[in-house]
Coordinates of N, CA and C in Angstrom, one line a residue:
Chain A
N27 N -6.2 9.6 12.9 CA -5.4 8.5 13.1 C -4.0 8.8 12.5
A28 N -3.0 9.3 13.3 CA -1.8 9.8 12.7 C -0.8 8.7 12.4
G29 N -0.8 7.6 13.1 CA 0.2 6.6 12.9 C 1.5 7.0 13.5
V30 N 2.6 7.1 12.6 CA 3.9 7.5 13.0 C 4.2 8.8 12.5
T31 N 4.5 9.8 13.3 CA 4.8 11.1 12.9 C 6.3 11.5 13.2
Q32 N 7.0 11.9 12.2 CA 8.4 12.3 12.4 C 8.5 13.8 12.2
T33 N 9.3 14.5 13.1 CA 9.6 15.9 13.0 C 11.1 16.1 13.3
P34 N 11.8 17.0 12.5 CA 11.2 17.7 11.4 C 11.2 16.9 10.1
K35 N 10.7 17.4 9.0 CA 10.7 16.6 7.8 C 12.0 16.9 7.0
F36 N 12.6 18.1 7.1 CA 13.8 18.5 6.5 C 14.7 19.3 7.5
R37 N 16.0 19.1 7.3 CA 16.9 19.9 8.2 C 18.2 20.0 7.5
V38 N 18.9 21.2 7.6 CA 20.2 21.3 7.2 C 21.1 21.7 8.4
L39 N 22.1 21.0 8.7 CA 23.0 21.3 9.8 C 24.4 21.6 9.4
K40 N 25.1 22.3 10.2 CA 26.5 22.5 9.9 C 27.3 21.4 10.7
T41 N 28.4 21.1 10.2 CA 29.2 20.1 10.9 C 29.5 20.5 12.3
G42 N 29.3 19.6 13.2 CA 29.5 19.9 14.6 C 28.3 20.3 15.4
Q43 N 27.2 20.7 14.7 CA 26.0 21.0 15.4 C 25.3 19.8 15.9
S44 N 24.4 20.0 16.8 CA 23.6 18.9 17.3 C 22.1 19.1 17.0
M45 N 21.4 18.0 17.0 CA 19.9 18.1 16.8 C 19.3 16.8 17.3
T46 N 18.0 16.9 17.5 CA 17.2 15.7 17.9 C 16.0 15.5 16.9
L47 N 15.9 14.3 16.4 CA 14.8 13.9 15.6 C 13.7 13.3 16.5
L48 N 12.5 13.7 16.3 CA 11.4 13.1 17.2 C 10.5 12.2 16.3
C49 N 10.2 11.0 16.9 CA 9.3 10.1 16.4 C 8.2 9.9 17.4
A50 N 6.9 10.0 17.0 CA 5.8 9.8 17.8 C 4.8 8.9 17.2
Q51 N 4.3 7.9 18.0 CA 3.3 7.0 17.4 C 2.1 6.9 18.4
D52 N 0.9 6.8 17.8 CA -0.3 6.8 18.6 C -1.0 5.4 18.6
M53 N -0.3 4.4 18.3 CA -0.9 3.0 18.1 C -0.5 2.1 19.3
N54 N 0.1 2.6 20.3 CA 0.4 1.9 21.5 C 1.4 0.7 21.2
H55 N 2.2 0.9 20.2 CA 3.2 -0.1 19.8 C 4.3 -0.2 20.8
E56 N 4.8 -1.4 21.1 CA 5.9 -1.6 22.0 C 7.2 -1.3 21.3
Y57 N 7.4 -1.8 20.1 CA 8.7 -1.7 19.4 C 8.8 -0.4 18.6
M58 N 9.9 0.2 18.7 CA 10.2 1.4 17.8 C 11.6 1.3 17.3
Y59 N 11.8 1.9 16.1 CA 13.1 1.7 15.4 C 13.5 3.0 14.7
W60 N 14.8 3.2 14.6 CA 15.3 4.3 13.7 C 16.2 3.6 12.7
Y61 N 15.9 3.9 11.4 CA 16.7 3.5 10.3 C 17.2 4.7 9.5
R62 N 18.3 4.5 8.8 CA 18.7 5.5 7.8 C 18.8 4.9 6.4
Q63 N 18.5 5.7 5.4 CA 18.5 5.2 4.0 C 19.4 6.1 3.2
D64 N 20.4 5.4 2.6 CA 21.4 6.1 1.8 C 21.3 5.5 0.4
P65 N 21.6 6.4 -0.6 CA 21.5 6.0 -2.0 C 22.2 4.7 -2.3
G66 N 21.6 3.8 -3.0 CA 22.2 2.5 -3.4 C 22.3 1.5 -2.3
M67 N 21.8 1.8 -1.1 CA 21.9 0.8 0.0 C 20.5 0.6 0.5
G68 N 20.3 -0.5 1.1 CA 19.1 -0.7 1.9 C 19.0 0.1 3.1
L69 N 17.9 0.2 3.7 CA 17.8 0.9 5.0 C 18.6 0.1 6.0
R70 N 19.2 0.8 6.9 CA 20.0 0.2 8.0 C 19.6 0.6 9.3
L71 N 19.6 -0.3 10.3 CA 19.1 0.0 11.6 C 20.1 0.7 12.4
I72 N 19.7 1.8 13.0 CA 20.6 2.6 13.9 C 20.4 2.2 15.3
H73 N 19.2 2.4 15.9 CA 18.9 1.9 17.2 C 17.5 1.5 17.3
Y74 N 17.1 0.7 18.3 CA 15.7 0.3 18.4 C 15.4 0.2 19.9
S75 N 14.1 0.1 20.1 CA 13.6 0.0 21.5 C 12.5 -1.0 21.6
V76 N 12.5 -1.9 22.6 CA 11.5 -2.9 22.8 C 10.4 -2.5 23.8
G77 N 10.5 -1.3 24.3 CA 9.5 -0.8 25.3 C 10.0 0.4 26.0
E78 N 9.1 1.1 26.7 CA 9.4 2.3 27.4 C 10.6 2.1 28.3
G79 N 11.6 3.0 28.2 CA 12.8 3.0 29.0 C 13.9 2.1 28.5
T80 N 13.7 1.4 27.4 CA 14.7 0.5 26.9 C 15.2 1.0 25.5
T81 N 16.5 0.8 25.3 CA 17.0 1.1 23.9 C 18.1 0.1 23.7
A82 N 18.5 -0.1 22.4 CA 19.5 -1.1 22.0 C 20.1 -0.6 20.7
K83 N 21.4 -1.0 20.5 CA 22.1 -0.6 19.3 C 21.7 -1.5 18.1
G84 N 21.7 -0.9 17.0 CA 21.5 -1.6 15.7 C 22.8 -1.8 15.0
E85 N 22.7 -1.8 13.7 CA 23.8 -2.1 12.8 C 24.8 -0.9 12.7
V86 N 24.3 0.3 12.7 CA 25.1 1.5 12.5 C 24.8 2.6 13.6
P87 N 25.2 2.3 14.9 CA 24.8 3.2 16.0 C 25.8 4.4 16.2
D88 N 27.0 4.3 15.7 CA 28.0 5.3 16.0 C 27.6 6.7 15.6
G89 N 27.7 7.6 16.6 CA 27.4 9.0 16.3 C 26.0 9.4 16.6
Y90 N 25.2 8.4 17.1 CA 23.8 8.6 17.4 C 23.5 8.2 18.9
N91 N 22.6 8.9 19.5 CA 22.0 8.4 20.8 C 20.5 8.4 20.7
V92 N 19.9 7.7 21.5 CA 18.4 7.6 21.5 C 17.9 7.6 22.9
S93 N 16.6 7.9 23.0 CA 15.9 7.8 24.3 C 14.5 7.5 24.1
R94 N 13.9 6.7 25.0 CA 12.5 6.4 25.0 C 11.9 6.5 26.4
L95 N 11.7 7.7 26.8 CA 11.2 8.0 28.1 C 9.7 7.8 28.2
K96 N 9.0 8.0 27.1 CA 7.6 7.7 27.0 C 7.3 6.6 25.9
K97 N 6.4 5.8 26.1 CA 6.1 4.7 25.2 C 5.9 5.2 23.8
Q98 N 5.2 6.4 23.6 CA 4.8 6.8 22.3 C 5.9 7.6 21.6
N99 N 7.0 7.9 22.3 CA 8.0 8.8 21.6 C 9.4 8.1 21.6
F100 N 10.1 8.2 20.5 CA 11.4 7.7 20.4 C 12.3 8.7 19.7
L101 N 13.3 9.2 20.5 CA 14.1 10.4 20.0 C 15.4 9.9 19.5
L102 N 15.9 10.5 18.4 CA 17.2 10.2 17.9 C 18.0 11.4 18.0
G103 N 19.2 11.4 18.6 CA 20.0 12.5 18.8 C 21.3 12.4 18.0
L104 N 21.8 13.5 17.5 CA 23.1 13.6 16.9 C 23.8 14.7 17.7
E105 N 24.8 14.3 18.4 CA 25.5 15.2 19.3 C 26.4 16.2 18.6
S106 N 27.1 15.6 17.5 CA 28.1 16.5 16.8 C 28.0 16.0 15.3
A107 N 27.1 16.6 14.5 CA 26.8 16.1 13.2 C 28.1 16.1 12.3
A108 N 28.1 15.1 11.4 CA 29.2 14.9 10.5 C 28.6 14.7 9.1
P109 N 29.3 15.1 8.0 CA 28.7 15.0 6.7 C 28.3 13.5 6.4
S110 N 29.0 12.5 7.0 CA 28.6 11.1 6.8 C 27.2 10.8 7.3
Q111 N 26.6 11.7 8.1 CA 25.3 11.5 8.6 C 24.2 12.1 7.8
T112 N 24.6 12.7 6.6 CA 23.6 13.1 5.6 C 22.9 11.9 5.1
S113 N 21.6 11.9 5.3 CA 20.8 10.7 5.0 C 19.3 11.0 5.1
V114 N 18.5 10.1 4.8 CA 17.1 10.1 5.1 C 16.8 9.2 6.2
Y115 N 16.2 9.7 7.3 CA 16.0 8.9 8.5 C 14.5 8.5 8.6
F116 N 14.3 7.2 8.8 CA 12.9 6.7 9.0 C 12.8 6.1 10.4
C117 N 11.7 6.5 11.0 CA 11.3 5.9 12.2 C 10.2 4.9 11.9
A118 N 10.1 3.8 12.6 CA 9.0 2.8 12.4 C 8.6 2.3 13.8
S119 N 7.4 1.8 13.8 CA 6.9 1.1 15.0 C 6.2 -0.2 14.7
S120 N 6.2 -1.1 15.7 CA 5.6 -2.4 15.5 C 5.0 -2.9 16.8
P121 N 3.9 -3.6 16.7 CA 3.4 -4.2 17.9 C 4.1 -5.5 18.3
G122 N 5.0 -5.9 17.4 CA 5.9 -7.1 17.7 C 5.6 -8.3 16.8
Q123 N 4.4 -8.4 16.3 CA 4.1 -9.6 15.5 C 3.4 -9.3 14.2
F124 N 2.8 -8.2 14.1 CA 2.0 -7.9 12.9 C 2.4 -6.8 12.1
G125 N 3.6 -6.7 11.8 CA 4.0 -5.7 10.8 C 4.4 -4.4 11.3
Y126 N 4.9 -3.6 10.4 CA 5.5 -2.3 10.7 C 4.6 -1.1 10.2
T127 N 4.8 0.0 10.8 CA 4.3 1.3 10.3 C 5.4 2.2 10.3
F128 N 5.6 2.9 9.1 CA 6.8 3.8 9.0 C 6.3 5.2 9.0
G129 N 7.2 6.1 9.5 CA 7.0 7.5 9.4 C 7.4 8.0 8.0
S130 N 7.1 9.2 7.7 CA 7.3 9.8 6.4 C 8.8 10.2 6.1
G131 N 9.6 10.1 7.1 CA 11.1 10.3 6.9 C 11.5 11.7 7.2
T132 N 12.8 11.9 7.5 CA 13.4 13.2 7.8 C 14.6 13.2 6.9
R133 N 14.7 14.2 6.0 CA 15.8 14.4 5.1 C 16.8 15.3 5.8
L134 N 18.0 14.8 6.2 CA 19.0 15.6 6.9 C 20.2 15.8 6.0
T135 N 20.6 17.0 5.9 CA 21.9 17.3 5.2 C 22.8 18.0 6.2
V136 N 24.0 17.5 6.2 CA 25.1 18.0 7.1 C 26.2 18.6 6.1
V137 N 26.4 19.9 6.3 CA 27.3 20.6 5.4 C 28.6 21.0 6.2
Chain B
K16 N 24.6 -12.4 10.3 CA 23.9 -11.3 9.7 C 23.2 -11.8 8.4
N17 N 22.0 -11.4 8.3 CA 21.2 -11.8 7.1 C 21.5 -10.9 5.9
E18 N 21.7 -11.6 4.8 CA 22.0 -10.9 3.6 C 20.7 -11.0 2.7
V19 N 20.2 -9.9 2.2 CA 19.0 -9.8 1.5 C 19.3 -9.3 0.1
E20 N 19.0 -10.1 -0.9 CA 19.3 -9.8 -2.3 C 18.0 -9.7 -3.1
Q21 N 17.9 -8.6 -3.8 CA 16.7 -8.4 -4.6 C 17.1 -8.3 -6.1
S22 N 16.2 -8.8 -6.9 CA 16.4 -8.7 -8.4 C 15.1 -8.5 -9.1
P23 N 15.0 -7.8 -10.2 CA 16.2 -6.9 -10.7 C 16.3 -5.7 -9.9
Q24 N 17.3 -4.9 -10.1 CA 17.5 -3.6 -9.4 C 16.6 -2.6 -10.1
N25 N 16.4 -2.7 -11.4 CA 15.6 -1.8 -12.2 C 14.7 -2.6 -13.1
L26 N 13.5 -2.1 -13.3 CA 12.6 -2.8 -14.1 C 11.6 -1.8 -14.8
T27 N 11.6 -1.9 -16.1 CA 10.7 -1.0 -16.9 C 9.7 -1.9 -17.6
A28 N 8.4 -1.6 -17.5 CA 7.4 -2.5 -18.1 C 6.3 -1.6 -18.8
Q29 N 5.6 -2.2 -19.7 CA 4.5 -1.5 -20.3 C 3.2 -1.8 -19.5
E30 N 2.4 -0.8 -19.5 CA 1.1 -0.9 -18.8 C 0.4 -2.2 -19.2
G31 N -0.1 -2.9 -18.2 CA -0.8 -4.2 -18.5 C 0.1 -5.4 -18.3
E32 N 1.4 -5.3 -18.3 CA 2.3 -6.4 -18.2 C 2.3 -7.0 -16.8
F33 N 2.6 -8.3 -16.7 CA 2.8 -9.0 -15.4 C 4.2 -8.8 -15.0
I34 N 4.3 -8.5 -13.7 CA 5.7 -8.1 -13.2 C 6.0 -9.0 -12.0
T35 N 7.3 -9.4 -12.0 CA 7.8 -10.3 -10.9 C 9.1 -9.6 -10.3
I36 N 9.1 -9.5 -9.0 CA 10.3 -9.0 -8.3 C 10.7 -10.1 -7.3
N37 N 12.0 -10.4 -7.3 CA 12.5 -11.6 -6.5 C 13.3 -11.1 -5.3
C38 N 13.3 -11.9 -4.3 CA 14.0 -11.6 -3.1 C 14.5 -12.9 -2.5
S39 N 15.8 -12.9 -2.2 CA 16.4 -14.1 -1.5 C 17.2 -13.7 -0.3
Y40 N 17.2 -14.5 0.7 CA 17.9 -14.2 2.0 C 18.7 -15.3 2.5
S41 N 19.6 -15.1 3.4 CA 20.6 -16.1 3.7 C 20.3 -16.9 5.0
V42 N 19.6 -16.3 5.9 CA 19.4 -16.9 7.2 C 17.9 -17.0 7.6
G43 N 17.6 -17.9 8.4 CA 16.2 -18.1 8.8 C 15.6 -16.8 9.4
I44 N 14.3 -16.6 9.2 CA 13.6 -15.4 9.5 C 12.3 -15.7 10.3
S45 N 11.8 -14.6 10.9 CA 10.5 -14.7 11.6 C 9.4 -14.3 10.6
A46 N 9.7 -13.4 9.7 CA 8.8 -12.9 8.7 C 9.5 -12.2 7.6
L47 N 8.8 -12.1 6.4 CA 9.4 -11.3 5.3 C 8.4 -10.2 5.0
H48 N 8.8 -9.0 4.7 CA 8.0 -7.9 4.4 C 8.3 -7.4 3.0
W49 N 7.2 -7.1 2.3 CA 7.3 -6.3 1.1 C 6.8 -4.9 1.3
L50 N 7.6 -3.9 0.9 CA 7.3 -2.5 1.2 C 7.3 -1.8 -0.2
Q51 N 6.6 -0.6 -0.2 CA 6.6 0.2 -1.4 C 7.0 1.6 -1.0
Q52 N 7.9 2.2 -1.8 CA 8.3 3.6 -1.5 C 8.1 4.4 -2.8
H53 N 7.3 5.4 -2.7 CA 7.0 6.3 -3.8 C 8.0 7.5 -3.8
P54 N 8.2 8.1 -5.0 CA 9.0 9.4 -5.0 C 8.4 10.3 -3.9
G55 N 9.3 11.0 -3.2 CA 8.8 11.7 -2.1 C 9.0 11.0 -0.8
G56 N 9.3 9.7 -0.9 CA 9.9 8.9 0.1 C 9.2 8.1 1.1
G57 N 7.8 8.3 1.2 CA 7.1 7.5 2.3 C 7.1 6.0 2.0
I58 N 7.2 5.2 3.1 CA 7.3 3.8 2.9 C 6.0 3.2 3.5
V59 N 5.4 2.3 2.6 CA 4.1 1.7 3.0 C 4.3 0.2 3.0
S60 N 3.8 -0.5 4.0 CA 3.9 -1.9 4.1 C 2.8 -2.5 3.2
L61 N 3.3 -3.4 2.3 CA 2.3 -4.1 1.4 C 1.9 -5.5 2.0
F62 N 2.9 -6.3 2.4 CA 2.7 -7.6 2.9 C 3.6 -7.9 4.0
M63 N 3.2 -8.8 4.9 CA 4.1 -9.5 5.8 C 3.8 -11.0 5.7
L64 N 4.8 -11.8 5.4 CA 4.6 -13.2 5.1 C 5.5 -14.0 6.0
S65 N 5.0 -15.1 6.5 CA 5.9 -16.1 7.2 C 5.8 -17.5 6.5
S66 N 4.7 -17.6 5.6 CA 4.6 -18.8 4.8 C 3.6 -18.6 3.7
G67 N 3.7 -19.4 2.7 CA 2.6 -19.5 1.7 C 2.5 -18.3 0.8
K68 N 1.3 -17.7 0.7 CA 1.0 -16.8 -0.3 C -0.1 -15.8 0.2
K69 N 0.1 -14.5 -0.2 CA -1.0 -13.5 0.2 C -1.3 -12.7 -1.1
K70 N -2.5 -12.3 -1.1 CA -3.0 -11.5 -2.3 C -3.8 -10.3 -1.8
H71 N -3.5 -9.1 -2.4 CA -4.2 -7.9 -2.1 C -4.4 -7.2 -3.4
G72 N -5.6 -7.2 -3.9 CA -5.9 -6.6 -5.2 C -5.1 -7.2 -6.3
R73 N -4.3 -6.4 -7.0 CA -3.4 -6.9 -8.1 C -2.1 -7.4 -7.6
L74 N -1.8 -7.3 -6.4 CA -0.5 -7.7 -5.9 C -0.6 -9.1 -5.2
I75 N 0.4 -9.9 -5.5 CA 0.5 -11.2 -4.9 C 1.9 -11.4 -4.4
A76 N 2.0 -11.9 -3.2 CA 3.4 -12.2 -2.6 C 3.4 -13.7 -2.2
T77 N 4.5 -14.3 -2.5 CA 4.7 -15.7 -2.1 C 6.1 -15.8 -1.4
I78 N 6.2 -16.9 -0.6 CA 7.4 -17.2 0.1 C 7.6 -18.7 0.1
N79 N 8.9 -19.1 -0.1 CA 9.3 -20.5 0.0 C 10.4 -20.5 1.1
I80 N 10.0 -20.9 2.3 CA 10.9 -20.9 3.5 C 12.1 -21.8 3.3
Q81 N 11.9 -23.0 2.7 CA 13.0 -23.9 2.5 C 14.0 -23.3 1.6
E82 N 13.6 -22.7 0.5 CA 14.5 -22.1 -0.4 C 15.0 -20.7 -0.1
K83 N 14.4 -20.1 1.0 CA 14.7 -18.8 1.4 C 14.5 -17.8 0.3
H84 N 13.4 -17.8 -0.3 CA 13.1 -17.0 -1.5 C 11.6 -16.5 -1.4
S85 N 11.4 -15.3 -1.9 CA 10.1 -14.7 -2.0 C 10.0 -14.0 -3.3
S86 N 8.8 -13.9 -3.8 CA 8.5 -13.1 -5.0 C 7.3 -12.2 -4.8
L87 N 7.3 -11.0 -5.4 CA 6.2 -10.1 -5.4 C 5.8 -10.0 -6.9
H88 N 4.5 -10.3 -7.1 CA 3.9 -10.2 -8.5 C 2.9 -9.1 -8.5
I89 N 2.9 -8.4 -9.7 CA 1.9 -7.4 -9.9 C 1.3 -7.8 -11.2
T90 N 0.0 -8.0 -11.2 CA -0.8 -8.3 -12.4 C -1.4 -7.1 -13.0
A91 N -1.5 -7.0 -14.3 CA -2.1 -5.9 -15.0 C -1.5 -4.6 -14.5
S92 N -0.2 -4.4 -14.7 CA 0.5 -3.3 -14.1 C 0.0 -2.0 -14.7
H93 N 0.1 -0.9 -13.8 CA -0.4 0.4 -14.2 C 0.7 1.4 -13.8
P94 N 0.7 2.6 -14.5 CA 1.7 3.6 -14.2 C 1.7 4.0 -12.7
R95 N 0.6 3.9 -12.1 CA 0.6 4.3 -10.6 C 1.3 3.3 -9.8
D96 N 1.7 2.1 -10.4 CA 2.5 1.1 -9.6 C 4.0 1.5 -9.6
S97 N 4.4 2.5 -10.4 CA 5.7 2.9 -10.4 C 6.2 3.4 -9.1
A98 N 7.2 2.7 -8.6 CA 7.7 3.0 -7.2 C 8.9 2.1 -7.0
V99 N 9.6 2.3 -5.8 CA 10.6 1.3 -5.4 C 10.0 0.3 -4.5
Y100 N 10.2 -1.0 -4.8 CA 9.7 -2.1 -4.0 C 10.8 -2.7 -3.2
I101 N 10.6 -2.8 -1.9 CA 11.7 -3.2 -1.0 C 11.3 -4.5 -0.3
C102 N 12.2 -5.4 -0.3 CA 12.0 -6.6 0.5 C 12.8 -6.5 1.8
A103 N 12.2 -6.9 2.9 CA 12.9 -6.8 4.2 C 12.6 -8.1 5.0
V104 N 13.6 -8.6 5.7 CA 13.3 -9.8 6.5 C 13.5 -9.4 8.0
G105 N 12.6 -10.0 8.8 CA 12.6 -9.7 10.2 C 13.2 -10.9 11.0
S106 N 14.0 -10.6 11.9 CA 14.6 -11.6 12.8 C 15.0 -11.0 14.1
G107 N 15.5 -11.8 15.0 CA 15.9 -11.2 16.3 C 14.7 -11.0 17.2
S108 N 15.1 -10.8 18.5 CA 14.1 -10.7 19.5 C 13.2 -9.5 19.3
A109 N 13.6 -8.5 18.7 CA 12.9 -7.3 18.5 C 12.3 -7.2 17.1
R110 N 12.4 -8.3 16.3 CA 11.8 -8.3 14.9 C 12.4 -7.2 14.1
Q111 N 13.7 -6.8 14.4 CA 14.2 -5.8 13.5 C 14.5 -6.3 12.1
L112 N 14.4 -5.3 11.2 CA 14.4 -5.7 9.7 C 15.8 -5.5 9.1
T113 N 16.1 -6.4 8.2 CA 17.2 -6.2 7.3 C 16.7 -6.1 5.9
F114 N 17.1 -5.0 5.2 CA 16.5 -4.6 4.0 C 17.3 -5.0 2.8
G115 N 16.6 -5.3 1.7 CA 17.2 -5.4 0.4 C 17.4 -3.9 -0.1
S116 N 18.1 -3.8 -1.2 CA 18.4 -2.4 -1.7 C 17.3 -1.9 -2.6
G117 N 16.3 -2.7 -2.9 CA 15.1 -2.2 -3.6 C 15.1 -2.4 -5.1
T118 N 14.0 -2.4 -5.6 CA 13.8 -2.6 -7.1 C 13.0 -1.4 -7.6
Q119 N 13.6 -0.6 -8.5 CA 12.9 0.6 -9.0 C 12.1 0.1 -10.2
L120 N 10.7 0.2 -10.0 CA 9.8 -0.2 -11.1 C 9.2 1.0 -11.8
T121 N 9.3 1.0 -13.1 CA 8.7 2.1 -13.9 C 7.7 1.4 -14.8
V122 N 6.4 1.8 -14.8 CA 5.4 1.3 -15.7 C 5.0 2.4 -16.7
L123 N 5.3 2.1 -17.9 CA 5.0 3.2 -19.0 C 3.6 3.0 -19.5
P124 N 2.9 4.1 -19.8 CA 1.5 4.0 -20.3 C 1.5 3.6 -21.8

């Protein structure tokens, strides 16, 4: 019973490089979310999805794109990484009424 | 936009002490979550509350909807309780969360 799996767990990027973070859940949850966590701040919502084929912007969407082609997967893309995107990224999923399950996080450093 | 305030930011306790962490928010919500984050970063959901009180082992969470306030209590604290405790409130059609900045709890043996 894997829950929410994020890959990769760690990554170092050079400024301007691109990458995709993968979030996969095996609980058949409708809702999926991408958050970022920065020191001294609460987690902030980047993008979210309320079902397969849908995405919406959160609080801090600039510089990121997302896709949810399959219900179980939610991808977060950085087209041209910037040092300001150095952060820990968390994916989460929810059935909509009964709480959240979080992934273990991806620590991204942009140099 | 909901503002979520937690207090204290840092808390050091001796093993066995009773601990309280507070959370207040500014706008009506669908539910309030208490989360735990250990060093190494994983986030675990402890409670989801929309009213009243919930208990799980040594942990108790309460919420007062009228006052927009919640508390997390830990009875008979133990060093393994050392972690960051995060309050988050859910609102919006997608139940997206707004997070407090967390309380770093250290329990000394």
